[in-house]
CSV table of C-alpha atoms and ligand atoms in Angstrom, one decimal:
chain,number,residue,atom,x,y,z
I,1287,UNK,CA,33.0,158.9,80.8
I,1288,UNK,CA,33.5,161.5,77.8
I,1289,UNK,CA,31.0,163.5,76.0
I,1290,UNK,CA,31.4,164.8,72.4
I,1291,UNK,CA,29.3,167.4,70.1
I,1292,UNK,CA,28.3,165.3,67.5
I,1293,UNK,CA,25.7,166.3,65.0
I,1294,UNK,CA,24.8,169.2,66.9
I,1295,UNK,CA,24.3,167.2,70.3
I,1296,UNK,CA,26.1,166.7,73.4
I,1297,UNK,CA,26.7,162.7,73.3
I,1298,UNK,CA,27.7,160.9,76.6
I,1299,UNK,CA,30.3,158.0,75.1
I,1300,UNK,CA,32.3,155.5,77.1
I,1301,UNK,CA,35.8,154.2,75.8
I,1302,UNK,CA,37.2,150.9,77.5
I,1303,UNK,CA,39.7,148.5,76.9
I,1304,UNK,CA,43.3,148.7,75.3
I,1305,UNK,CA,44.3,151.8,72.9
I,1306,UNK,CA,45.3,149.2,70.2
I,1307,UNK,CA,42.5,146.7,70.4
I,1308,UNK,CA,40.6,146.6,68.0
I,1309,UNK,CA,36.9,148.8,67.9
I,1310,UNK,CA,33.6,147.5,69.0
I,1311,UNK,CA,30.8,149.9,68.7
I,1312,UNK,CA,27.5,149.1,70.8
I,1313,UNK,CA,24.2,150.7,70.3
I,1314,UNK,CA,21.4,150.7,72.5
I,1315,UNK,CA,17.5,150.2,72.4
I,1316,UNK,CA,14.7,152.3,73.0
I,1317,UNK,CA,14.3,153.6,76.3
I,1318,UNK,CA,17.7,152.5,77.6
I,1319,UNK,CA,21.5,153.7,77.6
I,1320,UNK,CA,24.9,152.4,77.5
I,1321,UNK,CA,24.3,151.1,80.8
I,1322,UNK,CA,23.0,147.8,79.4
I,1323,UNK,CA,26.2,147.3,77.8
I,1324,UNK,CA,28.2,147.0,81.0
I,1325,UNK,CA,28.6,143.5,82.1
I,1326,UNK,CA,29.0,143.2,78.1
I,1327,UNK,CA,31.8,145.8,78.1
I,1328,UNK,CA,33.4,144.0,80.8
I,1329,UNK,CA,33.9,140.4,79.4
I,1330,UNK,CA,35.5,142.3,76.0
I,1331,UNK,CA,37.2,144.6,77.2
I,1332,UNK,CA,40.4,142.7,78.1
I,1333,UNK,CA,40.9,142.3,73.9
I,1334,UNK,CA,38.5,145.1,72.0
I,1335,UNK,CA,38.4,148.8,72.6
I,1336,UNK,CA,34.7,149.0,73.0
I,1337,UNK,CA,33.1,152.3,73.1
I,1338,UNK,CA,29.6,152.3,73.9
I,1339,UNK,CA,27.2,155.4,73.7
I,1340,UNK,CA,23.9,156.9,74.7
I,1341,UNK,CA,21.6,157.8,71.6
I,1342,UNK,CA,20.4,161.1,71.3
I,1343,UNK,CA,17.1,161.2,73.7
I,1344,UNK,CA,18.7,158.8,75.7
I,1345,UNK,CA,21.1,158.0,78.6
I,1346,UNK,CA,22.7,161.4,78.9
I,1347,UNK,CA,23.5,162.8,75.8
I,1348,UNK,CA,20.9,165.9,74.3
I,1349,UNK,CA,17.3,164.9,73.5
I,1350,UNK,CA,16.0,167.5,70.7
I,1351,UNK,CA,12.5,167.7,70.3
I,1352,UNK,CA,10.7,165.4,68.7
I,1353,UNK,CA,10.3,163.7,65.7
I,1354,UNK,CA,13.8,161.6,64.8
I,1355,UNK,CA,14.2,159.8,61.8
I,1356,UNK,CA,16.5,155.9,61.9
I,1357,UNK,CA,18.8,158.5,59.3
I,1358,UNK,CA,19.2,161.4,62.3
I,1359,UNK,CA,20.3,158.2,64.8
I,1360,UNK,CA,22.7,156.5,61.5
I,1361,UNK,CA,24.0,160.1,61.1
I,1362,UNK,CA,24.9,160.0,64.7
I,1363,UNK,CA,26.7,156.8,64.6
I,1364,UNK,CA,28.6,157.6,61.2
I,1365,UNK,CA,29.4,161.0,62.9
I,1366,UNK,CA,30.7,159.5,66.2
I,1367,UNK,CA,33.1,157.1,64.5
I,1368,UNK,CA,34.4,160.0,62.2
I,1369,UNK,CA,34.7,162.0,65.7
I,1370,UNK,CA,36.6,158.8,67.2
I,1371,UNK,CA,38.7,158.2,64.2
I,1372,UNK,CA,38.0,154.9,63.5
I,1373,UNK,CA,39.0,153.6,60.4
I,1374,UNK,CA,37.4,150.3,61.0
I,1375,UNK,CA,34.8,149.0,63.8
I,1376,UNK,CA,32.7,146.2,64.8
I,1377,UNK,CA,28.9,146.9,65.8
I,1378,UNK,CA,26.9,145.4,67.7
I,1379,UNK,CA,23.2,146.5,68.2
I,1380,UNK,CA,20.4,145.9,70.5
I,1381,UNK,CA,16.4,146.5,69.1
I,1382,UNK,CA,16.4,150.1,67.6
I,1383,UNK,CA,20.1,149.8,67.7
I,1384,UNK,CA,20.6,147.1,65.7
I,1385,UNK,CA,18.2,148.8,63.1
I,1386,UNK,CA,20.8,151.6,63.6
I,1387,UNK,CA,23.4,148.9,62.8
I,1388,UNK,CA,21.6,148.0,59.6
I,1389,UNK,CA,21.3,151.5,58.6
I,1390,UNK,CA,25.4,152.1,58.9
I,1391,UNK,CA,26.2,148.4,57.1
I,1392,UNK,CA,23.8,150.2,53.9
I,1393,UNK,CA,24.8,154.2,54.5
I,1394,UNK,CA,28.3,155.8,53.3
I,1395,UNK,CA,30.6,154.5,56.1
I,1396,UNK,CA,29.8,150.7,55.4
I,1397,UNK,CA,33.1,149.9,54.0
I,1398,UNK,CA,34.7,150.2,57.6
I,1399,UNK,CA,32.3,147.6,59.0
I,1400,UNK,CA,34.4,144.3,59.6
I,1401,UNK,CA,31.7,142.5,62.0
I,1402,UNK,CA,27.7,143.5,62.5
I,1403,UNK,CA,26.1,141.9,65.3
I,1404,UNK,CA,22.6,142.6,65.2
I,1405,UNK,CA,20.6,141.8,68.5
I,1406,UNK,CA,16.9,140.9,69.1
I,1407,UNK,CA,16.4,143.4,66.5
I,1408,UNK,CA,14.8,143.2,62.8
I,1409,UNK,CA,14.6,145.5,59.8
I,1410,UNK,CA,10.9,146.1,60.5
I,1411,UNK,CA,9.7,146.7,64.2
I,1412,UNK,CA,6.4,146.8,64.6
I,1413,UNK,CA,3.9,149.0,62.4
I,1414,UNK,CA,2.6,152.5,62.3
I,1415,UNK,CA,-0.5,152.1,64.8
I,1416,UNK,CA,1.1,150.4,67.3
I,1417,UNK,CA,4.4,153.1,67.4
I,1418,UNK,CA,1.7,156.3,67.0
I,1419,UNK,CA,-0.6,154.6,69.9
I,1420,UNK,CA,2.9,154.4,72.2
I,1421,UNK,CA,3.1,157.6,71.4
I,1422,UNK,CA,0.1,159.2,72.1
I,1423,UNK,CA,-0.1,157.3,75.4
I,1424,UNK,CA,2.9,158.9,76.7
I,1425,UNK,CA,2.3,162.4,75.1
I,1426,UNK,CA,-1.1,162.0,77.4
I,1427,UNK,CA,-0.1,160.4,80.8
I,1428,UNK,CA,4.3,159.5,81.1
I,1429,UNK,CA,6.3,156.7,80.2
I,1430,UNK,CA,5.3,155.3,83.6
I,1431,UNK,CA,2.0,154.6,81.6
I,1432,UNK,CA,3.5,152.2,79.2
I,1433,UNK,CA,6.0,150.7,81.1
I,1434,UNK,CA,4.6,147.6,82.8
I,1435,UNK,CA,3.9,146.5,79.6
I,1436,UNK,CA,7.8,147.1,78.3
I,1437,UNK,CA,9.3,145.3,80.5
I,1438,UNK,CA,6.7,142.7,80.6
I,1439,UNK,CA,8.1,142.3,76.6
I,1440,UNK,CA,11.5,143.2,78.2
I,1441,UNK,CA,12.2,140.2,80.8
I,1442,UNK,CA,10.9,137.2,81.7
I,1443,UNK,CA,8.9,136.3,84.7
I,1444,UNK,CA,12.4,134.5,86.3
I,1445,UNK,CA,14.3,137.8,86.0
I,1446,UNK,CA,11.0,139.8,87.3
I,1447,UNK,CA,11.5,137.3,90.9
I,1448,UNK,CA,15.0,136.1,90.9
I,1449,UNK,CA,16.7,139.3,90.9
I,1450,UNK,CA,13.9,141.8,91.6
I,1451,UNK,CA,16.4,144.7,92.7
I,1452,UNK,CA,18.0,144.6,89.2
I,1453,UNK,CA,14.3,144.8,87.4
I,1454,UNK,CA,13.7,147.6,90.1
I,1455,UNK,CA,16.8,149.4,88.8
I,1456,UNK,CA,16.0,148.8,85.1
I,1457,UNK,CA,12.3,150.2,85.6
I,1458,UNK,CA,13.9,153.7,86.9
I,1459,UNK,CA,15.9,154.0,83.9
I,1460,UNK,CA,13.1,153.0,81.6
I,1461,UNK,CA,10.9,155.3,83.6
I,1462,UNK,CA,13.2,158.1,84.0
I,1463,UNK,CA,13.9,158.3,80.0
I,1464,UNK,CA,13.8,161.8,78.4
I,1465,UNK,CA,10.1,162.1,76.8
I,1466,UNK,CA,10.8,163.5,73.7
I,1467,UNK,CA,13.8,161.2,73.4
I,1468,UNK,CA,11.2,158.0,74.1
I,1469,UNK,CA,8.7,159.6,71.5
I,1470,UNK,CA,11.0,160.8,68.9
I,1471,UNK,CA,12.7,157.5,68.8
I,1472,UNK,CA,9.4,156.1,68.8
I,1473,UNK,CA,9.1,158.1,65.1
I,1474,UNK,CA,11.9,156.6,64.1
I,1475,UNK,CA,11.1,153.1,64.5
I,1476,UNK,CA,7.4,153.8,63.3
I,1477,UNK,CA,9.0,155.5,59.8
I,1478,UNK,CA,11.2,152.8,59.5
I,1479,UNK,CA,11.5,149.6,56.9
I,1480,UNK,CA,14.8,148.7,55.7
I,1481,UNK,CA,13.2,144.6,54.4
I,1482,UNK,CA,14.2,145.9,51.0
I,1483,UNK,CA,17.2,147.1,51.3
I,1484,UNK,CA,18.6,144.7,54.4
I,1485,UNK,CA,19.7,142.4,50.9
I,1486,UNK,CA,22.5,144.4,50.0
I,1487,UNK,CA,24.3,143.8,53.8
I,1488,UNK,CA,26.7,140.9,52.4
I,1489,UNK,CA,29.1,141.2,55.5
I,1490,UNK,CA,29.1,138.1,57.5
I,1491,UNK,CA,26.3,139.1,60.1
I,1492,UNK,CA,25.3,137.2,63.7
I,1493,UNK,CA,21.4,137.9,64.7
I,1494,UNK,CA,20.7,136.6,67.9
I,1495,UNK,CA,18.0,136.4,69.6
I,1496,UNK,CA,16.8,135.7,73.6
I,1497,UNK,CA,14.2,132.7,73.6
I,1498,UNK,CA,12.1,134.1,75.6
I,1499,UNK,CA,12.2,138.0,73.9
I,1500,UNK,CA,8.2,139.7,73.8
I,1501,UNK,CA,9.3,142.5,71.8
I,1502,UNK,CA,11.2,141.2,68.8
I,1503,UNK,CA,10.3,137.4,69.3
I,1504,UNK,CA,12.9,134.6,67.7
I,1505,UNK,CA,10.7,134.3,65.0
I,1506,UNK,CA,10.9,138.1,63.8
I,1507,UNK,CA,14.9,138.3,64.2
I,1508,UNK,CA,15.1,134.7,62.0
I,1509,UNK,CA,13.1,136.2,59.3
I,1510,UNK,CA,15.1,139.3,59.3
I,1511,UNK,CA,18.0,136.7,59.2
I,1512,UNK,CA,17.0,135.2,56.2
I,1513,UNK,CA,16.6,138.7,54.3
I,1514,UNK,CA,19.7,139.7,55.1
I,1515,UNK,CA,22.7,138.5,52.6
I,1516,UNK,CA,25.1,136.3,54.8
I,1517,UNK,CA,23.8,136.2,58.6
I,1518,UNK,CA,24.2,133.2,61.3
I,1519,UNK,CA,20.8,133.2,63.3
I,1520,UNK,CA,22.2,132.0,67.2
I,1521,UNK,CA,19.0,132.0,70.0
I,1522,UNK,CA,19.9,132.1,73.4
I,1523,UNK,CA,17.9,130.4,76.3
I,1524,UNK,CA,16.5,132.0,79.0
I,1525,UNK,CA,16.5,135.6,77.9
I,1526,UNK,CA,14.3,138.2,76.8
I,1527,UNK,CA,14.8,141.6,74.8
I,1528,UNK,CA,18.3,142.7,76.0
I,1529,UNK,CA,20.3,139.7,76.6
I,1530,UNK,CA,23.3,142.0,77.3
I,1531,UNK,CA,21.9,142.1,81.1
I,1532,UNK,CA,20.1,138.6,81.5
I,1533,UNK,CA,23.3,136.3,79.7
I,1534,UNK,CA,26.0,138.5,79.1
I,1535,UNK,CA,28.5,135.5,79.4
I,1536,UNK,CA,26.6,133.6,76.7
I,1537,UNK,CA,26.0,136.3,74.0
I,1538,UNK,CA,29.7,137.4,74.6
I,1539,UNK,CA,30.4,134.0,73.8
I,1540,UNK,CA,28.6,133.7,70.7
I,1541,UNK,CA,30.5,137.5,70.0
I,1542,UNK,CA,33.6,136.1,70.4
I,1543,UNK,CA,33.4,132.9,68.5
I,1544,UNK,CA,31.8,135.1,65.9
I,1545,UNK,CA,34.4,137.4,66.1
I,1546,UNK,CA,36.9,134.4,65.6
I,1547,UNK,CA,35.4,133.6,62.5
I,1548,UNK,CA,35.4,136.3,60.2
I,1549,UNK,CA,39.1,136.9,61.9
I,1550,UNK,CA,38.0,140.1,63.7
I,1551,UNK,CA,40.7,139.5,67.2
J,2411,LIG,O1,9.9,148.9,73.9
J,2411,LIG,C1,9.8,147.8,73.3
J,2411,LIG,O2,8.7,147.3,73.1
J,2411,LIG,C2,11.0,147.1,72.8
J,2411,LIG,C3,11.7,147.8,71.7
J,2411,LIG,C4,11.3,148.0,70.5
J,2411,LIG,C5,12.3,148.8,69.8
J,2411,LIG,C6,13.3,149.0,70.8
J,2411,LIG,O3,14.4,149.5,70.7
J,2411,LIG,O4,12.9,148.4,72.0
């Protein structure tokens, strides 16, 4: 575990695997931490060195007040790999972190991007009421208020029964997010459109999707897909928003291969 001031903020990072394996980057979604990277982490590990972080308003790095901008989260990301000294990385991003991954392919550090992996995510989530109606609904009574309904879009009924102590565990974290973290990142996500610009991200790009995913459905992360300039849409059965803890094994297979590919090993 390390923390680092970057931008201004104290940011909890994790750094695992060999000093001379290559970088993997991974970026989290709203209302989680690096946490969901782990069983992730642990399958690439062995081969990449795979730093994973907590956004700011998340996990627990520094949660400034309220509003953010996708640019103040980009600006983190560009800052932390100058911090790291990375000349080149792979990235791989989760929902608001994969629109964080769009915004680095299109900002001023795009040129060390070798591999984007962009996860039940698109360059467009949701629209302005429903993000200032999230909002005001945890301004007025918690995130507790809301979060039945996330993880609802989060996990499928299977995961809900079948391993009930991990959805318990998952809830805490939701529930236990920083408030103006949640609603700040919230701001973000309402602000942001990048479906004009996603066009210019000609880097060979895997979007995957879980089947079963409420909050960016298959549908959503194909079309953002087809925008993009070069992207490999891959859907994987049986999970919902953050396949990363329902089939680690299968989306680090569908990493790897990818990985293969563009010759990133
Ligand atoms: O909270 C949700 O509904 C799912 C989600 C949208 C953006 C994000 O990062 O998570």
């Amino acid at each position: 575990m390390k923390f680092a001031r970057i931008n201004g903020i104290a940011m909890h990072l994790r750094v695992s695997g060999p000093v001379e394996g290559r970088p993997v980057v991974l970026v989290n979604s709203l209302g989680t931490d690096a946490r969901i990277w782990d069983a992730v982490i642990a399958r690439l590990a062995d081969r990449y060195r795979v730093i994973s972080y907590d956004e700011r308003g998340h996990g627990l790095s520094d949660a400034p007040r309220a509003p953010y901008r996708l640019e103040d989260h980009v600006g983190d990301l560009e800052a932390l790999v100058e911090h790291l000294g990375l000349a080149e990385l792979a990235l791989a991003g989760v929902s608001v972190g994969g629109l964080i991954a769009q915004g680095f392919a299109l900002g001023g550090s795009a040129s060390k991007l070798k591999a984007l992996v962009l996860c039940d995510t698109a360059a467009r989530i949701g629209d302005e009421a429903m993000w200032n109606g999230r909002i005001a609904a945890i301004r007025a009574n918690g995130i507790a208020s809301i979060s039945d309904a996330v993880l609802t879009r989060w996990f499928g009924p299977r995961f809900r029964q079948e391993r009930a102590i991990e959805f318990a565990g998952w809830r805490n974290m939701l529930e236990r997010s920083p408030v103006e973290g949640y609603v700040g990142t919230c701001a973000a996500l309402r602000d942001a459109d990048l479906r004009e610009r996603v066009g210019a991200i000609t880097l060979p790009t895997l979007a995957v999707a879980g089947e079963d995913d409420l909050s960016t459905p298959p549908e959503m992360v194909r079309a953002t897909a087809a925008l993009l300039g070069n992207a490999r849409f891959e859907v994987i059965a049986g999970a919902g928003h953050i396949p990363s803890i329902e089939q680690p094994e299968r989306l680090v297979m569908l990493m790897q291969n990818y990985f293969d590919e563009v010759g990133y090993v």
